């Protein structure tokens, strides 16, 4: 999986960064991708990364503030011009469907694909979709308007294939190898059943990726972030400005680090920085968080993060 930070700023774009948008590219062979938030000019940012709108399958909107939403109508329209014909589903708070339908009605916009809008009303953490090896949960955060965080959970996959062991069990190289690699049990001509566990070394651990919307400190942030391989958390203000951050429904760098530490996350990426901070000051914000949670990065626009699977060997 790869994550592209298309916009890392809060409130409005500035010369350092665009407003909120994050793309998550799923594994090959399909390499489809999902989008988390769609601030103004997100489709312009996409011109600088190797992602095609025709491969976009899902959009997860955290809340209806403009810096997370104003780029959505244009991007949905452009997807038709870029060859997008497959269905696309947009998830987000109540009012999202009305926003899209009203904008399209007033502008006469027509799409060449099926658009499904699923509004979230859950008051607790809940599963909202399952797509192949990934399922997504959402939960309400603490902000000035209804706002959600999202947790992507990938299932484990069979570990490295041991061809020699398969041959020793009588499996002929060819399609049967492929079925075993895909996690499917096979039956040989003599009736012997060979399971993937017999010819693979453990498993590739499924990744957990949490993307939180704007939030003040809350229990749901910890729940959605539990044991995440990657936590993307807003850090609108520097440490020491907690009162100001909470006034506007946000967090500081220190508070983001506390969530990562106490939730048992493996890695923290901070984003949604106030325009008062230049890119040169991000190192200082990163250092503040690192005092609490060392494995932290302050995201910059158009940066990419490769999220690797972890191999769990078979017990010996």
CSV table of C-alpha atoms in Angstrom, one decimal:
chain,number,residue,atom,x,y,z
A,1,UNK,CA,0.0,0.0,0.0
A,2,UNK,CA,1.1,3.5,-0.7
A,3,UNK,CA,-0.3,6.7,0.9
A,4,UNK,CA,0.0,10.1,-0.9
A,5,UNK,CA,-0.5,13.3,1.1
A,6,UNK,CA,-2.2,15.6,-1.4
A,7,UNK,CA,-3.0,18.4,1.1
A,8,UNK,CA,-1.7,18.9,4.6
A,9,UNK,CA,-2.9,22.3,5.6
A,10,UNK,CA,-5.8,23.5,7.8
A,11,UNK,CA,-8.5,25.9,7.0
A,12,UNK,CA,-7.3,27.3,3.7
A,13,UNK,CA,-4.5,26.8,1.1
A,14,UNK,CA,-1.3,28.7,1.4
A,15,UNK,CA,2.0,28.9,-0.4
A,16,UNK,CA,3.3,26.0,1.7
A,17,UNK,CA,0.5,23.5,1.4
A,18,UNK,CA,-2.9,22.7,0.0
A,19,UNK,CA,-6.0,21.7,2.2
A,20,UNK,CA,-6.9,18.2,3.3
A,21,UNK,CA,-6.7,15.2,1.0
A,22,UNK,CA,-5.0,11.8,1.4
A,23,UNK,CA,-4.9,9.0,-1.2
A,24,UNK,CA,-4.5,5.4,-0.2
A,25,UNK,CA,-3.3,3.1,-3.1
A,26,UNK,CA,-4.3,-0.5,-2.5
A,27,UNK,CA,-2.0,-3.5,-3.4
A,28,UNK,CA,-1.5,-4.8,-6.9
A,29,UNK,CA,-2.7,-6.3,-9.2
A,30,UNK,CA,-5.6,-3.8,-9.4
A,31,UNK,CA,-3.8,-0.9,-7.7
A,32,UNK,CA,-7.1,0.9,-7.2
A,33,UNK,CA,-7.1,3.7,-4.7
A,34,UNK,CA,-9.3,5.4,-2.1
A,35,UNK,CA,-9.4,9.1,-1.2
A,36,UNK,CA,-9.8,10.5,2.3
A,37,UNK,CA,-11.3,14.1,2.2
A,38,UNK,CA,-11.2,16.3,-0.9
A,39,UNK,CA,-10.3,19.8,-0.1
A,40,UNK,CA,-10.2,22.6,-2.8
A,41,UNK,CA,-7.9,21.8,-5.7
A,42,UNK,CA,-7.4,18.2,-4.8
A,43,UNK,CA,-7.7,17.2,-8.5
A,44,UNK,CA,-4.9,19.7,-9.3
A,45,UNK,CA,-2.6,17.9,-6.7
A,46,UNK,CA,-3.4,14.6,-8.3
A,47,UNK,CA,-1.7,15.8,-11.5
A,48,UNK,CA,1.6,15.5,-9.6
A,49,UNK,CA,1.2,11.9,-8.5
A,50,UNK,CA,0.8,8.6,-10.5
A,51,UNK,CA,-2.8,8.0,-9.7
A,52,UNK,CA,-5.6,7.9,-12.3
A,53,UNK,CA,-9.1,9.1,-11.4
A,54,UNK,CA,-10.5,6.1,-13.4
A,55,UNK,CA,-8.9,3.9,-10.7
A,56,UNK,CA,-10.6,5.8,-7.8
A,57,UNK,CA,-13.2,3.5,-6.1
A,58,UNK,CA,-14.1,5.1,-2.8
A,59,UNK,CA,-14.0,8.5,-1.1
A,60,UNK,CA,-14.2,8.9,2.7
A,61,UNK,CA,-15.2,12.4,3.8
A,62,UNK,CA,-14.5,13.1,7.5
A,63,UNK,CA,-16.8,16.2,7.8
A,64,UNK,CA,-18.4,18.9,5.8
A,65,UNK,CA,-16.1,21.8,6.5
A,66,UNK,CA,-15.0,23.4,3.2
A,67,UNK,CA,-11.3,22.6,3.6
A,68,UNK,CA,-12.2,18.9,3.5
A,69,UNK,CA,-14.9,19.1,0.9
A,70,UNK,CA,-14.8,21.9,-1.6
A,71,UNK,CA,-12.8,19.9,-4.2
A,72,UNK,CA,-15.3,17.1,-4.3
A,73,UNK,CA,-17.8,18.2,-7.1
A,74,UNK,CA,-15.0,19.1,-9.5
A,75,UNK,CA,-13.1,15.9,-8.9
A,76,UNK,CA,-16.3,13.7,-9.4
A,77,UNK,CA,-17.0,15.5,-12.6
A,78,UNK,CA,-13.5,15.2,-14.0
A,79,UNK,CA,-13.5,11.5,-13.3
A,80,UNK,CA,-16.0,11.1,-16.2
A,81,UNK,CA,-13.6,13.0,-18.5
A,82,UNK,CA,-10.7,10.8,-17.4
A,83,UNK,CA,-12.4,7.5,-18.4
A,84,UNK,CA,-14.0,6.6,-15.1
A,85,UNK,CA,-17.0,4.3,-15.8
A,86,UNK,CA,-17.0,2.0,-12.8
A,87,UNK,CA,-19.2,2.7,-9.7
A,88,UNK,CA,-17.8,5.0,-7.0
A,89,UNK,CA,-19.0,5.2,-3.4
A,90,UNK,CA,-18.7,8.3,-1.2
A,91,UNK,CA,-19.0,8.0,2.5
A,92,UNK,CA,-19.5,10.8,5.0
A,93,UNK,CA,-21.8,12.7,7.4
A,94,UNK,CA,-25.4,13.5,6.9
A,95,UNK,CA,-25.8,16.3,4.4
A,96,UNK,CA,-23.2,15.0,2.1
A,97,UNK,CA,-25.7,13.7,-0.4
A,98,UNK,CA,-27.6,17.0,-0.5
A,99,UNK,CA,-24.4,18.9,-1.0
A,100,UNK,CA,-23.4,16.8,-4.1
A,101,UNK,CA,-26.9,16.7,-5.6
A,102,UNK,CA,-27.5,20.4,-5.2
A,103,UNK,CA,-24.2,21.3,-6.7
A,104,UNK,CA,-24.7,19.0,-9.7
A,105,UNK,CA,-28.3,20.2,-10.2
A,106,UNK,CA,-27.3,23.9,-10.2
A,107,UNK,CA,-24.4,23.3,-12.6
A,108,UNK,CA,-26.0,20.7,-14.9
A,109,UNK,CA,-23.3,18.2,-14.1
A,110,UNK,CA,-23.8,14.7,-15.5
A,111,UNK,CA,-21.6,11.7,-14.6
A,112,UNK,CA,-20.8,8.7,-16.8
A,113,UNK,CA,-20.7,6.3,-13.9
A,114,UNK,CA,-22.8,5.3,-10.9
A,115,UNK,CA,-22.3,7.4,-7.8
A,116,UNK,CA,-23.4,6.0,-4.5
A,117,UNK,CA,-23.5,8.3,-1.4
A,118,UNK,CA,-23.6,6.6,1.9
A,119,UNK,CA,-24.3,8.9,4.8
A,120,UNK,CA,-23.0,7.9,8.3
A,121,UNK,CA,-25.1,8.3,11.3
A,122,UNK,CA,-23.5,5.8,13.7
A,123,UNK,CA,-22.9,7.1,17.3
A,124,UNK,CA,-20.3,4.4,17.9
A,125,UNK,CA,-17.5,2.6,16.0
A,126,UNK,CA,-19.0,0.5,13.3
A,127,UNK,CA,-18.1,-1.3,10.1
A,128,UNK,CA,-19.3,0.6,7.0
A,129,UNK,CA,-17.9,-1.5,4.1
A,130,UNK,CA,-16.0,-4.6,3.1
A,131,UNK,CA,-14.0,-4.6,-0.1
A,132,UNK,CA,-12.0,-7.7,-0.9
A,133,UNK,CA,-9.3,-8.1,1.8
A,134,UNK,CA,-10.1,-4.8,3.4
A,135,UNK,CA,-12.9,-3.7,5.7
A,136,UNK,CA,-13.5,-0.1,6.9
A,137,UNK,CA,-14.8,1.0,10.3
A,138,UNK,CA,-15.9,4.5,11.1
A,139,UNK,CA,-16.4,6.3,14.4
A,140,UNK,CA,-17.5,9.8,15.5
A,141,UNK,CA,-14.9,12.3,16.7
A,142,UNK,CA,-15.1,15.5,18.7
A,143,UNK,CA,-15.3,18.5,16.4
A,144,UNK,CA,-17.5,21.6,15.8
A,145,UNK,CA,-19.6,19.7,13.3
A,146,UNK,CA,-20.3,15.9,12.9
A,147,UNK,CA,-16.9,14.4,12.0
A,148,UNK,CA,-15.7,10.8,11.5
A,149,UNK,CA,-12.4,8.9,11.7
A,150,UNK,CA,-11.8,5.8,9.6
A,151,UNK,CA,-10.0,2.6,10.3
A,152,UNK,CA,-8.9,0.3,7.4
A,153,UNK,CA,-8.3,-3.3,8.4
A,154,UNK,CA,-6.7,-5.7,6.0
A,155,UNK,CA,-6.9,-9.5,6.4
A,156,UNK,CA,-3.8,-11.6,6.8
A,157,UNK,CA,-2.4,-13.2,3.6
A,158,UNK,CA,-0.5,-16.5,3.2
A,159,UNK,CA,3.2,-16.1,3.8
A,160,UNK,CA,6.0,-16.8,1.3
A,161,UNK,CA,5.3,-19.8,-0.9
A,162,UNK,CA,7.6,-22.8,-0.4
A,163,UNK,CA,7.8,-24.4,-3.8
A,164,UNK,CA,10.1,-27.3,-2.7
A,165,UNK,CA,7.7,-28.3,0.1
A,166,UNK,CA,4.8,-28.2,-2.4
A,167,UNK,CA,6.6,-30.5,-4.8
A,168,UNK,CA,7.4,-32.9,-2.0
A,169,UNK,CA,3.7,-33.2,-1.3
A,170,UNK,CA,3.1,-34.1,-4.9
A,171,UNK,CA,1.8,-30.7,-6.2
A,172,UNK,CA,2.8,-30.1,-9.8
A,173,UNK,CA,4.1,-26.6,-10.7
A,174,UNK,CA,1.5,-24.6,-12.6
A,175,UNK,CA,-2.1,-23.5,-11.7
A,176,UNK,CA,-2.1,-25.4,-8.5
A,177,UNK,CA,0.8,-23.4,-7.2
A,178,UNK,CA,-1.1,-20.2,-8.0
A,179,UNK,CA,-4.2,-21.4,-6.1
A,180,UNK,CA,-2.1,-22.3,-3.0
A,181,UNK,CA,-0.4,-18.9,-3.1
A,182,UNK,CA,-3.8,-17.3,-3.2
A,183,UNK,CA,-4.8,-19.1,0.0
A,184,UNK,CA,-6.9,-21.8,-1.5
A,185,UNK,CA,-6.8,-25.5,-0.5
A,186,UNK,CA,-6.4,-27.9,-3.4
A,187,UNK,CA,-7.1,-31.6,-4.0
A,188,UNK,CA,-4.6,-33.8,-5.8
A,189,UNK,CA,-5.4,-36.6,-8.2
A,190,UNK,CA,-5.1,-39.2,-5.5
A,191,UNK,CA,-7.5,-37.3,-3.3
A,192,UNK,CA,-4.9,-35.8,-1.0
A,193,UNK,CA,-5.9,-32.3,0.2
A,194,UNK,CA,-3.1,-29.8,0.5
A,195,UNK,CA,-3.8,-26.6,2.5
A,196,UNK,CA,-2.0,-23.3,2.0
A,197,UNK,CA,-0.6,-23.6,5.6
A,198,UNK,CA,1.4,-26.7,4.6
A,199,UNK,CA,3.3,-24.9,1.9
A,200,UNK,CA,3.6,-21.3,3.0
A,201,UNK,CA,5.8,-19.8,5.7
A,202,UNK,CA,3.4,-18.2,8.2
A,203,UNK,CA,1.5,-15.2,7.0
A,204,UNK,CA,1.8,-11.6,5.9
A,205,UNK,CA,0.1,-9.6,8.6
A,206,UNK,CA,-2.8,-7.5,7.4
A,207,UNK,CA,-2.2,-3.8,7.8
A,208,UNK,CA,-4.3,-1.4,9.9
A,209,UNK,CA,-4.4,2.2,8.8
A,210,UNK,CA,-6.3,4.8,10.7
A,211,UNK,CA,-7.1,8.2,9.2
A,212,UNK,CA,-8.7,10.6,11.7
A,213,UNK,CA,-10.6,13.8,10.7
A,214,UNK,CA,-10.5,17.0,12.7
A,215,UNK,CA,-10.8,16.3,16.4
A,216,UNK,CA,-10.2,17.4,19.9
A,217,UNK,CA,-8.9,14.6,22.2
A,218,UNK,CA,-11.5,11.9,22.6
A,219,UNK,CA,-11.9,8.2,23.4
A,220,UNK,CA,-12.9,7.4,19.8
A,221,UNK,CA,-9.5,8.6,18.5
A,222,UNK,CA,-7.8,6.0,20.7
A,223,UNK,CA,-10.3,3.2,19.8
A,224,UNK,CA,-9.9,3.8,16.0
A,225,UNK,CA,-6.1,3.9,16.4
A,226,UNK,CA,-5.6,0.8,18.5
A,227,UNK,CA,-2.5,-1.2,17.3
A,228,UNK,CA,-2.6,0.7,13.9
A,229,UNK,CA,0.4,0.1,11.6
A,230,UNK,CA,-0.1,3.7,10.6
A,231,UNK,CA,-2.0,6.5,12.3
A,232,UNK,CA,-2.7,9.7,10.4
A,233,UNK,CA,-3.7,12.3,13.0
A,234,UNK,CA,-4.3,16.0,12.8
A,235,UNK,CA,-1.8,18.3,14.6
A,236,UNK,CA,-3.2,21.8,13.8
A,237,UNK,CA,-1.2,23.5,16.6
A,238,UNK,CA,2.1,23.2,18.4
A,239,UNK,CA,2.4,21.8,21.9
A,240,UNK,CA,1.4,24.3,24.5
A,241,UNK,CA,-1.5,25.7,22.5
A,242,UNK,CA,-4.0,23.1,23.8
A,243,UNK,CA,-6.5,25.7,24.9
A,244,UNK,CA,-6.6,27.4,21.5
A,245,UNK,CA,-6.7,24.0,19.7
A,246,UNK,CA,-9.7,22.8,21.7
A,247,UNK,CA,-11.5,26.0,21.1
A,248,UNK,CA,-11.7,25.2,17.4
A,249,UNK,CA,-12.0,21.4,17.8
A,250,UNK,CA,-8.4,20.5,17.1
A,251,UNK,CA,-5.3,18.9,18.7
A,252,UNK,CA,-1.7,19.8,19.2
A,253,UNK,CA,1.4,17.8,18.2
A,254,UNK,CA,1.7,16.5,21.7
A,255,UNK,CA,-1.8,15.3,21.9
A,256,UNK,CA,-1.5,13.5,18.5
A,257,UNK,CA,1.6,11.7,19.9
A,258,UNK,CA,-0.2,10.7,23.1
A,259,UNK,CA,-2.9,9.0,21.0
A,260,UNK,CA,-0.3,7.1,19.0
A,261,UNK,CA,1.6,6.0,22.1
A,262,UNK,CA,-1.4,5.0,24.2
A,263,UNK,CA,-3.2,3.2,21.3
A,264,UNK,CA,-0.1,1.1,20.6
A,265,UNK,CA,0.3,2.4,17.0
A,266,UNK,CA,3.5,1.6,15.1
A,267,UNK,CA,3.9,4.9,13.2
A,268,UNK,CA,2.4,8.4,13.4
A,269,UNK,CA,2.1,10.9,10.6
A,270,UNK,CA,0.8,14.3,11.6
A,271,UNK,CA,-1.0,16.6,9.1
A,272,UNK,CA,-3.6,19.5,9.0
A,273,UNK,CA,-1.1,22.1,10.1
A,274,UNK,CA,-2.1,25.7,10.7
A,275,UNK,CA,-1.0,28.2,8.2
A,276,UNK,CA,1.0,29.9,10.9
A,277,UNK,CA,3.7,27.2,10.4
A,278,UNK,CA,6.0,27.2,7.4
A,279,UNK,CA,7.5,24.0,6.1
A,280,UNK,CA,10.8,24.9,7.7
A,281,UNK,CA,9.0,24.8,11.1
A,282,UNK,CA,7.7,21.3,10.6
A,283,UNK,CA,10.9,19.9,12.0
A,284,UNK,CA,10.2,21.6,15.3
A,285,UNK,CA,6.7,20.3,15.4
A,286,UNK,CA,8.0,16.8,14.6
A,287,UNK,CA,10.5,17.1,17.4
A,288,UNK,CA,7.8,18.0,19.9
A,289,UNK,CA,5.8,14.9,19.1
A,290,UNK,CA,8.9,12.7,19.1
A,291,UNK,CA,9.5,13.4,22.7
A,292,UNK,CA,6.4,11.4,23.4
A,293,UNK,CA,6.2,9.1,20.4
A,294,UNK,CA,9.5,8.7,18.5
A,295,UNK,CA,8.3,7.2,15.2
A,296,UNK,CA,6.6,10.3,14.0
A,297,UNK,CA,6.7,12.3,10.7
A,298,UNK,CA,5.2,15.7,9.8
A,299,UNK,CA,3.7,15.2,6.4
A,300,UNK,CA,4.4,17.5,3.5
A,301,UNK,CA,2.3,18.0,0.4
A,302,UNK,CA,2.9,15.4,-2.3
A,303,UNK,CA,5.0,13.2,0.0
A,304,UNK,CA,4.4,9.4,-0.3
A,305,UNK,CA,4.6,6.7,2.3
A,306,UNK,CA,5.1,3.0,1.5
A,307,UNK,CA,3.2,0.9,4.0
A,308,UNK,CA,4.9,-2.5,4.1
A,309,UNK,CA,3.4,-5.8,5.3
A,310,UNK,CA,5.0,-7.5,8.2
A,311,UNK,CA,5.9,-11.2,7.9
A,312,UNK,CA,4.9,-13.5,10.7
A,313,UNK,CA,6.9,-16.7,10.3
A,314,UNK,CA,5.5,-20.1,11.1
A,315,UNK,CA,6.0,-21.2,14.7
A,316,UNK,CA,9.0,-23.6,15.0
